[in-house]
mmCIF file with all atom_site columns, C-alpha atoms in Angstrom:
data_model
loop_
_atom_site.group_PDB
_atom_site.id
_atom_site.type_symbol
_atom_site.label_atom_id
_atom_site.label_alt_id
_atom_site.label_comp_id
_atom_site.label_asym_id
_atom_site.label_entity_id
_atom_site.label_seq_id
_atom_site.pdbx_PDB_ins_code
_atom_site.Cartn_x
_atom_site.Cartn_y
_atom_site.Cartn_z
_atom_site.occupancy
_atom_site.B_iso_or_equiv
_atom_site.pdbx_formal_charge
_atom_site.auth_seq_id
_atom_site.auth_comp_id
_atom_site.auth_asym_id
_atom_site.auth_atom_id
_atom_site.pdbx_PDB_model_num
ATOM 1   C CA . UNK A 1 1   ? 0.000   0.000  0.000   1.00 0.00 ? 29  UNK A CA 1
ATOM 2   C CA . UNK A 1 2   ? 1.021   3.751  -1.108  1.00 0.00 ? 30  UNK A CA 1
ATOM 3   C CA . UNK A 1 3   ? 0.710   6.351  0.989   1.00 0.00 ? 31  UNK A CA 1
ATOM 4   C CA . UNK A 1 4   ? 1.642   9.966  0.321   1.00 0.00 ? 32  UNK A CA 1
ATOM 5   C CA . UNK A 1 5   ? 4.084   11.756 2.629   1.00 0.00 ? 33  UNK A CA 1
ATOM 6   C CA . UNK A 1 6   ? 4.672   15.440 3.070   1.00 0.00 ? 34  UNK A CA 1
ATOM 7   C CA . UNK A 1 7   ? 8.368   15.938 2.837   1.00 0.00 ? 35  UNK A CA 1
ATOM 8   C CA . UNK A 1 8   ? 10.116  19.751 2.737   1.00 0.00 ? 36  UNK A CA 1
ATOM 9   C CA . UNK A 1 9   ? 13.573  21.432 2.416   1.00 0.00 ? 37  UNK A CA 1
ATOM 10  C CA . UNK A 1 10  ? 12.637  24.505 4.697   1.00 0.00 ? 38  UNK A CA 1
ATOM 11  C CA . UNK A 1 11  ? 15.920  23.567 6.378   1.00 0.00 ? 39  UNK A CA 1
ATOM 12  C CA . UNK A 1 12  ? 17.682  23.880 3.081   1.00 0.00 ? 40  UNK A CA 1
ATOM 13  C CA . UNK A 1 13  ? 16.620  26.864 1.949   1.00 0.00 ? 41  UNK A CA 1
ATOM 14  C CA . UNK A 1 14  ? 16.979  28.755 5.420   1.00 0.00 ? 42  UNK A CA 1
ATOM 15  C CA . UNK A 1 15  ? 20.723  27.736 5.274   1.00 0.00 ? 43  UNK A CA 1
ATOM 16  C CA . UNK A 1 16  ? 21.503  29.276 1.616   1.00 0.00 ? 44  UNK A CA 1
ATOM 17  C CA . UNK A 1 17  ? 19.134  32.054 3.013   1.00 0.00 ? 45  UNK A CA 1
ATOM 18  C CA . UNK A 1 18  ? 21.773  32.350 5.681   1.00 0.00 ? 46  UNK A CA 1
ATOM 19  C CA . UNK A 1 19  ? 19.078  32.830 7.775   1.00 0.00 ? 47  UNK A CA 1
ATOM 20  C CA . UNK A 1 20  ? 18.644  31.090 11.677  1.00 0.00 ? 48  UNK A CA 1
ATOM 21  C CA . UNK A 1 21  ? 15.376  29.319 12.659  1.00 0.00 ? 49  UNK A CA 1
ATOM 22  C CA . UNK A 1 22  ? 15.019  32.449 15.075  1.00 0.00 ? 50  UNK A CA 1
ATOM 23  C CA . UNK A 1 23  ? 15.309  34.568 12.311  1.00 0.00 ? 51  UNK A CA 1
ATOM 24  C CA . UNK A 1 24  ? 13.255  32.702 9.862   1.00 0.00 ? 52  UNK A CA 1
ATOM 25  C CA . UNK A 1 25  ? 10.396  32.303 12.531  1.00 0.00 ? 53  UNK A CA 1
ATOM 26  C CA . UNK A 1 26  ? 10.363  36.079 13.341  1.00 0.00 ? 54  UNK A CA 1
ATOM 27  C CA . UNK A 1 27  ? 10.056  36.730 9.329   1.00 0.00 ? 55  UNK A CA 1
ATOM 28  C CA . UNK A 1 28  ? 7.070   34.177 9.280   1.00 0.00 ? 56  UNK A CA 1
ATOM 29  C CA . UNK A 1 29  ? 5.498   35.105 12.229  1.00 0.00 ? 57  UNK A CA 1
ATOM 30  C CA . UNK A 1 30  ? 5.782   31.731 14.324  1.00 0.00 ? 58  UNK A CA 1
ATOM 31  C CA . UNK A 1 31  ? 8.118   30.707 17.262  1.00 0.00 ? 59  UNK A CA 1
ATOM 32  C CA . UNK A 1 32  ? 11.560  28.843 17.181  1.00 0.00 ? 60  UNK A CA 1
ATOM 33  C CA . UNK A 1 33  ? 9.888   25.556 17.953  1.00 0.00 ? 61  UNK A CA 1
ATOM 34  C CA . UNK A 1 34  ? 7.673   25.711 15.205  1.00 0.00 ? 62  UNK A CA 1
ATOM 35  C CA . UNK A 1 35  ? 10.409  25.966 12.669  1.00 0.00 ? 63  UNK A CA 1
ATOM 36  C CA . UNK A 1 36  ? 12.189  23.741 14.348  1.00 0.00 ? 64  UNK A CA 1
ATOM 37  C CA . UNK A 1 37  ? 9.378   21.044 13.902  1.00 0.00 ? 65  UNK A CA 1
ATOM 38  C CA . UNK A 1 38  ? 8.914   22.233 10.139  1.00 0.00 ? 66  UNK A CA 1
ATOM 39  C CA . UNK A 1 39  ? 11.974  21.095 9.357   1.00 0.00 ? 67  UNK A CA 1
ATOM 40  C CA . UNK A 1 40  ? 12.011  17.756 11.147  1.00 0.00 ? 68  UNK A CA 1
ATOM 41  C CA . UNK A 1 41  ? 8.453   16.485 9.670   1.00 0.00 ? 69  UNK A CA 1
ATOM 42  C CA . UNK A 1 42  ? 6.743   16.538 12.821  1.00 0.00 ? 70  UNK A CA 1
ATOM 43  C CA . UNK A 1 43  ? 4.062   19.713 11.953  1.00 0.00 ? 71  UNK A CA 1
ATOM 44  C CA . UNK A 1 44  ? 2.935   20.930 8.641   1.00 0.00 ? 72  UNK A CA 1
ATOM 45  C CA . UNK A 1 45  ? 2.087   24.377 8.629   1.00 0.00 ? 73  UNK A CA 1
ATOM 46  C CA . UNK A 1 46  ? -1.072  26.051 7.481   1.00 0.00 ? 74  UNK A CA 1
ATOM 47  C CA . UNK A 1 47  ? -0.572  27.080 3.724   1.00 0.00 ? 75  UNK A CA 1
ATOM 48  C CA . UNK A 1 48  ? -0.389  30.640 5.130   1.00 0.00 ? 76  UNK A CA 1
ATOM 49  C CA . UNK A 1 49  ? 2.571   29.560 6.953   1.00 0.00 ? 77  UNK A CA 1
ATOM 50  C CA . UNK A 1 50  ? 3.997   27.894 4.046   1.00 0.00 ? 78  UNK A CA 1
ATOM 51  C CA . UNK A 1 51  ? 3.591   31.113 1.529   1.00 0.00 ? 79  UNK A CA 1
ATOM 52  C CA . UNK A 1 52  ? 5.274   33.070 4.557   1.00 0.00 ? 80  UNK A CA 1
ATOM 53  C CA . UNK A 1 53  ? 8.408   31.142 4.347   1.00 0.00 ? 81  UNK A CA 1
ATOM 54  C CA . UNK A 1 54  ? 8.255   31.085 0.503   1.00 0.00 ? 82  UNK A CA 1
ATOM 55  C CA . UNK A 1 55  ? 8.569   34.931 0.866   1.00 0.00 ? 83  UNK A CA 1
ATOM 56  C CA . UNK A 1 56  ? 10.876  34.866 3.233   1.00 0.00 ? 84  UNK A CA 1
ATOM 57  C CA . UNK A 1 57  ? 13.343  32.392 1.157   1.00 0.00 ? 85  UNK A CA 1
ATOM 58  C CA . UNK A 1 58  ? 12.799  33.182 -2.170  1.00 0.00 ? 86  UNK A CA 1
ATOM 59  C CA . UNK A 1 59  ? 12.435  29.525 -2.453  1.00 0.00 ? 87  UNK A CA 1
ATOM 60  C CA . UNK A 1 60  ? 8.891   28.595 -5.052  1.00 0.00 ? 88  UNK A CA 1
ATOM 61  C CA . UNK A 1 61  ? 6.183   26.608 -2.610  1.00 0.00 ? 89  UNK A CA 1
ATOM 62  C CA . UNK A 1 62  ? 6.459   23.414 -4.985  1.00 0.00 ? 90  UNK A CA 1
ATOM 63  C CA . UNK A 1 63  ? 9.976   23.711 -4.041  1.00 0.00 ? 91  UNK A CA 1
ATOM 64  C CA . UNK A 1 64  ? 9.885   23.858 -0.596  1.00 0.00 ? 92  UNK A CA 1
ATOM 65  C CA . UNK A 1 65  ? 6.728   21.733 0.456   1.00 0.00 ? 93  UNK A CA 1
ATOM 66  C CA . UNK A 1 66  ? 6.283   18.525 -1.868  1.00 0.00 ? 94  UNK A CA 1
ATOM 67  C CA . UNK A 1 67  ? 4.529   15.016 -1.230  1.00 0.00 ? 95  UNK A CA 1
ATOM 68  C CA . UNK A 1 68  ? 6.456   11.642 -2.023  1.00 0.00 ? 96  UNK A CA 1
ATOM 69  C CA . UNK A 1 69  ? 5.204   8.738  -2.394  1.00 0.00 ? 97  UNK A CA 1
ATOM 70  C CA . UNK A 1 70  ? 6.375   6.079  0.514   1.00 0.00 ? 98  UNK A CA 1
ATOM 71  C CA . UNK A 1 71  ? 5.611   2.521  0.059   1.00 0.00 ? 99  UNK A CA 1
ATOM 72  C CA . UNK A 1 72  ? 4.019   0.625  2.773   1.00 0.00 ? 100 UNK A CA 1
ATOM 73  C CA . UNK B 2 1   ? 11.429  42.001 15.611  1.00 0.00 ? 2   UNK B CA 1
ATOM 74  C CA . UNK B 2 2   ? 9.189   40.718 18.372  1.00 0.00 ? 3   UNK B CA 1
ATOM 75  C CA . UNK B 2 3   ? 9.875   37.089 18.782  1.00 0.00 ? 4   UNK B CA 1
ATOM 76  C CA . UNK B 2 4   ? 6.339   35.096 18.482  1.00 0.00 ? 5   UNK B CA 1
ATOM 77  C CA . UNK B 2 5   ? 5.568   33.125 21.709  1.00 0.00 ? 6   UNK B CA 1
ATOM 78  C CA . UNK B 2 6   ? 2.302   32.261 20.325  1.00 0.00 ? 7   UNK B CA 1
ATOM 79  C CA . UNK B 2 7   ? 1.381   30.717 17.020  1.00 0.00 ? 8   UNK B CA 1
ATOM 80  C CA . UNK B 2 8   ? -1.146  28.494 15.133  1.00 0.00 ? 9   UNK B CA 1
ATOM 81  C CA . UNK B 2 9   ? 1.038   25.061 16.184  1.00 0.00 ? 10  UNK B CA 1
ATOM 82  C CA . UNK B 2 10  ? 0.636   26.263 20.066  1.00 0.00 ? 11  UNK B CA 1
ATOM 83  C CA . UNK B 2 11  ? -2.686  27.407 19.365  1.00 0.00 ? 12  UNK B CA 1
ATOM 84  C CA . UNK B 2 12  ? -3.342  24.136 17.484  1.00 0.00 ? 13  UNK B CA 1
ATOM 85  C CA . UNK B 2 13  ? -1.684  22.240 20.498  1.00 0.00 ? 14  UNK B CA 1
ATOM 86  C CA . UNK B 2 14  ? -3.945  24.613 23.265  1.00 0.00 ? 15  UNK B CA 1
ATOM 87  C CA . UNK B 2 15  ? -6.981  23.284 21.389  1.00 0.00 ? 16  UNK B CA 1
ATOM 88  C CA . UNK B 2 16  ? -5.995  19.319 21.499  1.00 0.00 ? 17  UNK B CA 1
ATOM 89  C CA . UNK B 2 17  ? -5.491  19.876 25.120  1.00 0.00 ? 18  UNK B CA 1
ATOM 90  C CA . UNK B 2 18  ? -8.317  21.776 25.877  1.00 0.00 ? 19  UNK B CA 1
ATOM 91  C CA . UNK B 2 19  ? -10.990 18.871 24.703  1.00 0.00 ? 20  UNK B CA 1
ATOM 92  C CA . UNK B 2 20  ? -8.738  15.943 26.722  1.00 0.00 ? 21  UNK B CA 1
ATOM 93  C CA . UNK B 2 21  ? -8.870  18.161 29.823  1.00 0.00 ? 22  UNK B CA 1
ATOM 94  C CA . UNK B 2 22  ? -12.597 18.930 29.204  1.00 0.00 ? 23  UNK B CA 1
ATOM 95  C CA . UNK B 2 23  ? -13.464 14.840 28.291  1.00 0.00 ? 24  UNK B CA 1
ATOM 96  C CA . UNK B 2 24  ? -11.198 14.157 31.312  1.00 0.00 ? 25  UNK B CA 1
ATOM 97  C CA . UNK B 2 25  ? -13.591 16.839 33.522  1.00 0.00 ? 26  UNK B CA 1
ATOM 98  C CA . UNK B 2 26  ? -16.598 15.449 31.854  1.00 0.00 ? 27  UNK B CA 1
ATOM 99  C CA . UNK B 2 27  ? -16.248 11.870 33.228  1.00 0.00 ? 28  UNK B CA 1
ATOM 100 C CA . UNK B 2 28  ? -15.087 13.344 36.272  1.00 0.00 ? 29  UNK B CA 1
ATOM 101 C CA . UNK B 2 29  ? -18.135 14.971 37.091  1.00 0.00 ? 30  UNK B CA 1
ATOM 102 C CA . UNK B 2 30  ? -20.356 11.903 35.764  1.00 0.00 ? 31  UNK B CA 1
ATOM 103 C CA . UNK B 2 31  ? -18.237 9.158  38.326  1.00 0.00 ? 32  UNK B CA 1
ATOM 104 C CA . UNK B 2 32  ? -18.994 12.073 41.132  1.00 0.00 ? 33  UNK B CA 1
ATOM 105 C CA . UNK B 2 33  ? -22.335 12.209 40.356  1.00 0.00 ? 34  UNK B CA 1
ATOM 106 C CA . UNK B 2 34  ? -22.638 8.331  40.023  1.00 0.00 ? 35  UNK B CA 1
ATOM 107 C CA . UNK B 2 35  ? -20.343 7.730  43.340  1.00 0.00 ? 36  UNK B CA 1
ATOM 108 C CA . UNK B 2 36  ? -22.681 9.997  45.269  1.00 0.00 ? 37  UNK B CA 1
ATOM 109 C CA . UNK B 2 37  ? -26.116 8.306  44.022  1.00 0.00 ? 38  UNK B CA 1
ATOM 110 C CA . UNK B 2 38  ? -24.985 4.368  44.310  1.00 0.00 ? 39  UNK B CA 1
ATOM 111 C CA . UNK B 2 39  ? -22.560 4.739  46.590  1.00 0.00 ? 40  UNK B CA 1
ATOM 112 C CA . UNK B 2 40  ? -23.448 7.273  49.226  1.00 0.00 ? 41  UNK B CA 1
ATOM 113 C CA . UNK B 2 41  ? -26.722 7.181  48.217  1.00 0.00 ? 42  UNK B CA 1
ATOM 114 C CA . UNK B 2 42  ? -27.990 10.673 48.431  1.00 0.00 ? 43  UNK B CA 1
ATOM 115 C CA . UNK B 2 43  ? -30.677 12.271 47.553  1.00 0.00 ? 44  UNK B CA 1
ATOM 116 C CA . UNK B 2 44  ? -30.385 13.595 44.008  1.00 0.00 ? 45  UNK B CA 1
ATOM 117 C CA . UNK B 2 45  ? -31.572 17.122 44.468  1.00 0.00 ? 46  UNK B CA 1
ATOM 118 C CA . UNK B 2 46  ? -28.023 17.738 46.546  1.00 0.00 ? 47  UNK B CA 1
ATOM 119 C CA . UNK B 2 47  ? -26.374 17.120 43.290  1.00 0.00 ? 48  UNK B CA 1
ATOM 120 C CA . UNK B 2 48  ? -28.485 18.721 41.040  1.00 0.00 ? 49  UNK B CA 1
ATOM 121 C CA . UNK B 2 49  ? -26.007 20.852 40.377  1.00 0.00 ? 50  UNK B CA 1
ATOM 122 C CA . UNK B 2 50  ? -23.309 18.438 39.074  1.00 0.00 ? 51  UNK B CA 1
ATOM 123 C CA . UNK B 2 51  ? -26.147 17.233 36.503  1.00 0.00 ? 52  UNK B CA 1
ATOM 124 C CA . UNK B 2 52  ? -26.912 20.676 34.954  1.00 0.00 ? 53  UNK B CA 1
ATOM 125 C CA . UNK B 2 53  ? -23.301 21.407 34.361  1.00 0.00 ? 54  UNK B CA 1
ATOM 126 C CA . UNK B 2 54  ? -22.490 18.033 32.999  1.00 0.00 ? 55  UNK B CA 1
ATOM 127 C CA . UNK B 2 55  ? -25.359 18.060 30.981  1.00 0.00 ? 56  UNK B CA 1
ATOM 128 C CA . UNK B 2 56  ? -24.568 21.437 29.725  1.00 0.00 ? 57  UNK B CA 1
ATOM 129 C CA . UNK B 2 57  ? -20.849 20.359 28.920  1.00 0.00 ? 58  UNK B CA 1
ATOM 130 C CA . UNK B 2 58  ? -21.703 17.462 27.254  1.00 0.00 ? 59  UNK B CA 1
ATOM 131 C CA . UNK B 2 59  ? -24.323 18.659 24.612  1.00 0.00 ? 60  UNK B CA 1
ATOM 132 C CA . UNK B 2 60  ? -22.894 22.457 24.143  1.00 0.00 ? 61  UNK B CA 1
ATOM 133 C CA . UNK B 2 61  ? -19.659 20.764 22.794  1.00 0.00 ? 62  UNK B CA 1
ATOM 134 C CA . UNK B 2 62  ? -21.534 18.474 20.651  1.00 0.00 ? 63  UNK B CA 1
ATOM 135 C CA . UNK B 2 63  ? -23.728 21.431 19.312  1.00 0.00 ? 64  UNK B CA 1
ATOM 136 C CA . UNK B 2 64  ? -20.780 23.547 18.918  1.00 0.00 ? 65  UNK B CA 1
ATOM 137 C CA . UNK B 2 65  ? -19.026 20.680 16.859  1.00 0.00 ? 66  UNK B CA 1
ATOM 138 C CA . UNK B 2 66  ? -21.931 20.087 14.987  1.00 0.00 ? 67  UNK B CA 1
ATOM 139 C CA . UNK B 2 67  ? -22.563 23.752 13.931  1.00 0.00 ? 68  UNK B CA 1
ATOM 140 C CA . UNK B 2 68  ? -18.667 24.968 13.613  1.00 0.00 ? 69  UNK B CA 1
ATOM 141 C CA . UNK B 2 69  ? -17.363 21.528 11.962  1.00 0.00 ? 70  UNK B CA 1
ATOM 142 C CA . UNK B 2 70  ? -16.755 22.206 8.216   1.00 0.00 ? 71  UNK B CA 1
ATOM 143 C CA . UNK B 2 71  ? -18.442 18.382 7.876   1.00 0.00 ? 72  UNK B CA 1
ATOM 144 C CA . UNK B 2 72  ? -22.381 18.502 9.515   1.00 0.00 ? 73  UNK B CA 1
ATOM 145 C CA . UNK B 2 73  ? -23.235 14.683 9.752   1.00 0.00 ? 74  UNK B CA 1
ATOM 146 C CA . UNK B 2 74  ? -25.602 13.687 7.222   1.00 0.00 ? 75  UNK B CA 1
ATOM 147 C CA . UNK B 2 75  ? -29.321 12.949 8.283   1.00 0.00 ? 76  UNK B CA 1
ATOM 148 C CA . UNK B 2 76  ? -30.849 9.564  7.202   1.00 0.00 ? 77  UNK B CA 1
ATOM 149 C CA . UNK B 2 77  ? -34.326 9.653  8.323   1.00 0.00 ? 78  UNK B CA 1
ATOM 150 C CA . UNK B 2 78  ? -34.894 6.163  8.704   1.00 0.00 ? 79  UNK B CA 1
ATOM 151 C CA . UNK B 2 79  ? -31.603 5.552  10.640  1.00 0.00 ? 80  UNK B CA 1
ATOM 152 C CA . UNK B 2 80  ? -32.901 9.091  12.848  1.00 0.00 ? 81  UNK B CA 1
ATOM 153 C CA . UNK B 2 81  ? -36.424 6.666  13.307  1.00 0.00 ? 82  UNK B CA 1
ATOM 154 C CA . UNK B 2 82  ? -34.402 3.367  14.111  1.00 0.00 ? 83  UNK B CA 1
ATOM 155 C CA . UNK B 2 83  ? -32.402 5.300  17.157  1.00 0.00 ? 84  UNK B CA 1
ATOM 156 C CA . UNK B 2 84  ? -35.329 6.745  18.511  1.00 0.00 ? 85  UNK B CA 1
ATOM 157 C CA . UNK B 2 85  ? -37.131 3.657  19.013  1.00 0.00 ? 86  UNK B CA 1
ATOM 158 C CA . UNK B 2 86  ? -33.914 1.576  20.307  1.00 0.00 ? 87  UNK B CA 1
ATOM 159 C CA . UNK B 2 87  ? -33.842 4.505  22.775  1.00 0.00 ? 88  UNK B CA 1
ATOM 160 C CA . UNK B 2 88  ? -37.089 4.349  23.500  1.00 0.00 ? 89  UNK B CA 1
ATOM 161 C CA . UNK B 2 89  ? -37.167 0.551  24.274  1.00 0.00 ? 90  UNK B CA 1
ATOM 162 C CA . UNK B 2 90  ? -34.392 0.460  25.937  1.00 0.00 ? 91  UNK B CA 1
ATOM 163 C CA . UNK B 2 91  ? -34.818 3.377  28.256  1.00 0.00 ? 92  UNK B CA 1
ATOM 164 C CA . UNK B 2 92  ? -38.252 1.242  29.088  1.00 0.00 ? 93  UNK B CA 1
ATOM 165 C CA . UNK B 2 93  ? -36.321 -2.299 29.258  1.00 0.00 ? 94  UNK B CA 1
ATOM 166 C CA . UNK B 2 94  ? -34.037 -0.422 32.123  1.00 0.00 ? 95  UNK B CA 1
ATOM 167 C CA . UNK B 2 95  ? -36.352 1.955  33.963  1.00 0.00 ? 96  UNK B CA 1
ATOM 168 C CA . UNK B 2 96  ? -38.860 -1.384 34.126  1.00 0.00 ? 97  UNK B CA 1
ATOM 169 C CA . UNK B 2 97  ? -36.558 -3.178 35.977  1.00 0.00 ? 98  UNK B CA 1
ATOM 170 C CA . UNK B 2 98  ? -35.176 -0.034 38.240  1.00 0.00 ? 99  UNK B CA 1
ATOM 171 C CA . UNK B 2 99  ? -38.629 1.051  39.090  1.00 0.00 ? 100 UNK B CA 1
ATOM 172 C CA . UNK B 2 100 ? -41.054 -1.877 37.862  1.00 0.00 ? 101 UNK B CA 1
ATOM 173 C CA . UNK B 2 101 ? -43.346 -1.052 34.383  1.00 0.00 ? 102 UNK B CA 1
ATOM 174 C CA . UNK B 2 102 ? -45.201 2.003  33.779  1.00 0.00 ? 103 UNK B CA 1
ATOM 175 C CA . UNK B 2 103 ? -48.236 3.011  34.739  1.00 0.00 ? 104 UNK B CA 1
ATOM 176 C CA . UNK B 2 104 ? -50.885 5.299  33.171  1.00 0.00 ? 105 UNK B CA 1
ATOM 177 C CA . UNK B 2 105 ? -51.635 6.810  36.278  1.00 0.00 ? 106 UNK B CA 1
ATOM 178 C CA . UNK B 2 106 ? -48.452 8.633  36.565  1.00 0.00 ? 107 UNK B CA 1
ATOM 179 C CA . UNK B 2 107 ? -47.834 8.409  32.705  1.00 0.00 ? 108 UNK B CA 1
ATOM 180 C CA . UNK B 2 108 ? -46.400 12.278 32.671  1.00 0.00 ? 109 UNK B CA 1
ATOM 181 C CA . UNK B 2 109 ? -43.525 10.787 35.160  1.00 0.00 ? 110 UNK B CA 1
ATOM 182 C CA . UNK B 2 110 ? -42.735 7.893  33.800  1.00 0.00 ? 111 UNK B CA 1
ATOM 183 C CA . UNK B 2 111 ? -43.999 7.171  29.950  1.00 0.00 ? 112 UNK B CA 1
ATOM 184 C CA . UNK B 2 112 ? -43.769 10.872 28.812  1.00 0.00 ? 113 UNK B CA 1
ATOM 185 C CA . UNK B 2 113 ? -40.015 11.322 29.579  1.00 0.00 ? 114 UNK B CA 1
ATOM 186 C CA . UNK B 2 114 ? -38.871 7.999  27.662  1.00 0.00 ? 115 UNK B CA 1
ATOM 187 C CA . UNK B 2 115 ? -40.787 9.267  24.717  1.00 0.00 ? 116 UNK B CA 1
ATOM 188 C CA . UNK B 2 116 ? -40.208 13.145 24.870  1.00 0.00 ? 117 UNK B CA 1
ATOM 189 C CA . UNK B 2 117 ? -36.673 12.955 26.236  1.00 0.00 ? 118 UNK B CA 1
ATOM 190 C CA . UNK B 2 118 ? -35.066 11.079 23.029  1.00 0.00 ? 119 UNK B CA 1
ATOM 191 C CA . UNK B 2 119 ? -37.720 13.382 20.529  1.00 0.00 ? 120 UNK B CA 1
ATOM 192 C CA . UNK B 2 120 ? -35.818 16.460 22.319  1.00 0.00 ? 121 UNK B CA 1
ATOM 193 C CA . UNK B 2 121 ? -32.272 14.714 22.080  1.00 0.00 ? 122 UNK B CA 1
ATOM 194 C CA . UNK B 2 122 ? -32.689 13.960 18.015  1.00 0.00 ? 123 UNK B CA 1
ATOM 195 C CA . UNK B 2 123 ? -35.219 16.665 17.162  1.00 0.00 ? 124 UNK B CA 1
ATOM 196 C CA . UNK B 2 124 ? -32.548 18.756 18.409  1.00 0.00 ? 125 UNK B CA 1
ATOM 197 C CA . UNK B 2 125 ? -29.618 17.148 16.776  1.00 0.00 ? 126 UNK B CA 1
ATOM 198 C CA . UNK B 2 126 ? -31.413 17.254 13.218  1.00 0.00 ? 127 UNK B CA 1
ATOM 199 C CA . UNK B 2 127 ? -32.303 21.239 13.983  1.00 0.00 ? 128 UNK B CA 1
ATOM 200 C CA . UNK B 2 128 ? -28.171 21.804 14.462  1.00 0.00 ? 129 UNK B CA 1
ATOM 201 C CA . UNK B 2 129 ? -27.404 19.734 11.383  1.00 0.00 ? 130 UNK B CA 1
ATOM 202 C CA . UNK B 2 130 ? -29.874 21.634 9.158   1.00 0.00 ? 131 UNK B CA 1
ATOM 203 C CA . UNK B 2 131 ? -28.825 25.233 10.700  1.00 0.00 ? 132 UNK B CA 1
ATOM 204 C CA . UNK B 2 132 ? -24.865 23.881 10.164  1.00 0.00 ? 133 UNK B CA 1
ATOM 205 C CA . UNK B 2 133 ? -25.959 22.721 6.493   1.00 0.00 ? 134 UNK B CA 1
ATOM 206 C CA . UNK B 2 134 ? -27.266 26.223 5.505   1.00 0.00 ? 135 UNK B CA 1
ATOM 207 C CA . UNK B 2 135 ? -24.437 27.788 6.876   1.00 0.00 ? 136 UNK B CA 1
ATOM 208 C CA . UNK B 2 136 ? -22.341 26.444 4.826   1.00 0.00 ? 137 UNK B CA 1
ATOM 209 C CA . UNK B 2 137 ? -24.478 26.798 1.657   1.00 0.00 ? 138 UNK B CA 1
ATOM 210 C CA . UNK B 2 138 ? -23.043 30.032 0.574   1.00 0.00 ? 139 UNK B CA 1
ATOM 211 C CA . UNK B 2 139 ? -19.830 28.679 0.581   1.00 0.00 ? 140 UNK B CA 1
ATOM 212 C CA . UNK B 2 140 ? -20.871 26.158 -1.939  1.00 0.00 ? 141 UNK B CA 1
ATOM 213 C CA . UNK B 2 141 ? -21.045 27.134 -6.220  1.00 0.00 ? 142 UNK B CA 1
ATOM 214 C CA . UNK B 2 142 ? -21.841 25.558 -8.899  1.00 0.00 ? 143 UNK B CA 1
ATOM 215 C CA . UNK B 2 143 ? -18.603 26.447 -10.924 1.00 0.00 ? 144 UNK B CA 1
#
């Protein structure tokens, strides 16, 4: 069985931002933690949050947030 | 730049803790109510109290659910017809062997409430899911 996994490179594109997760979450609007837990898989943001990093990255959305396929 | 203390993960987070705390306080106050009626047997206007707030609890969260949820639970009215009468008969089955059958003497105490208590519970249940349905109509187009 398939089933679809959100995956993202927020952690990525904050480095070649040169940008910390404290100053990444102040851009965004969200707390340390919550970046923190972007970037490990453990939350996925609101798509408002998502845009909000876009912007603050200069990183596209489909390039940041993407779903792969993990078999079962 | 202010740093954020607050945002929609901890807000997310106060919300999945809020309903565990309130189920938790829920059964709470039903074992307290329970403990004091078969186990201290007291009279059940001291806890009167304890009833009216549980009762409140319980069926203003499942109203609020009902009406805020972006998915009202569709109404079947034959399944709607099929719970009220498996209430009904087995509200009778138990209350006949608590109290012994009912009478038509005091029919307003004891056959009135088994048949308007589960109306009120699923009249009002279908009158939420109908109000939640048309508030979401004008969400809803045809393009």
């Amino acid at each position: 069985m398939e089933t679809d996994e959100i995956q993202n490179r927020v952690r990525e594109a904050r480095r070649i931002a040169n940008l910390s997760q404290q100053d990444l979450a102040d851009a965004v609007g969200v707390t340390r933690q919550t970046i923190g837990l972007i970037e490990a898989n453990k939350y996925n943001p609101s798509i408002r949050i998502c845009l909000k990093i876009s912007a603050a990255t200069g990183w596209e959305l489909s390039d940041l947030f993407y779903i792969s396929p993990e078999e079962q | 730049m202010k740093t954020v203390i607050s945002d929609e993960r901890t807000q997310l987070l106060t919300g999945q803790l809020a309903i565990i705390f309130l189920v938790l306080t829920q059964v709470g106050l039903l074992g307290a109510i329970l403990y004091r009626r078969y186990v201290l047997h007291i009279d059940e206007g001291n806890y009167n109290d304890l009833r009216i707030i549980l009762a409140i609890s319980v069926f203003g969260f499942i109203a609020a659910k009902i009406l805020i949820g972006a998915h009202p639970p569709a109404i079947r009215p034959k399944l709607l017809l099929g719970i009220y009468i498996g209430f009904v008969v087995t509200m009778t089955i138990i209350l006949s062997f608590w109290y012994g059958p009912p009478t038509l003497d005091n029919w307003h105490s004891t056959i009135l409430p088994v048949l308007l208590g589960p109306a009120l519970i699923l009249g009002g249940y279908v009158a939420l899911c109908r109000i939640a349905v048309q508030r979401q109509k004008k969400y809803e187009s045809d393009d």
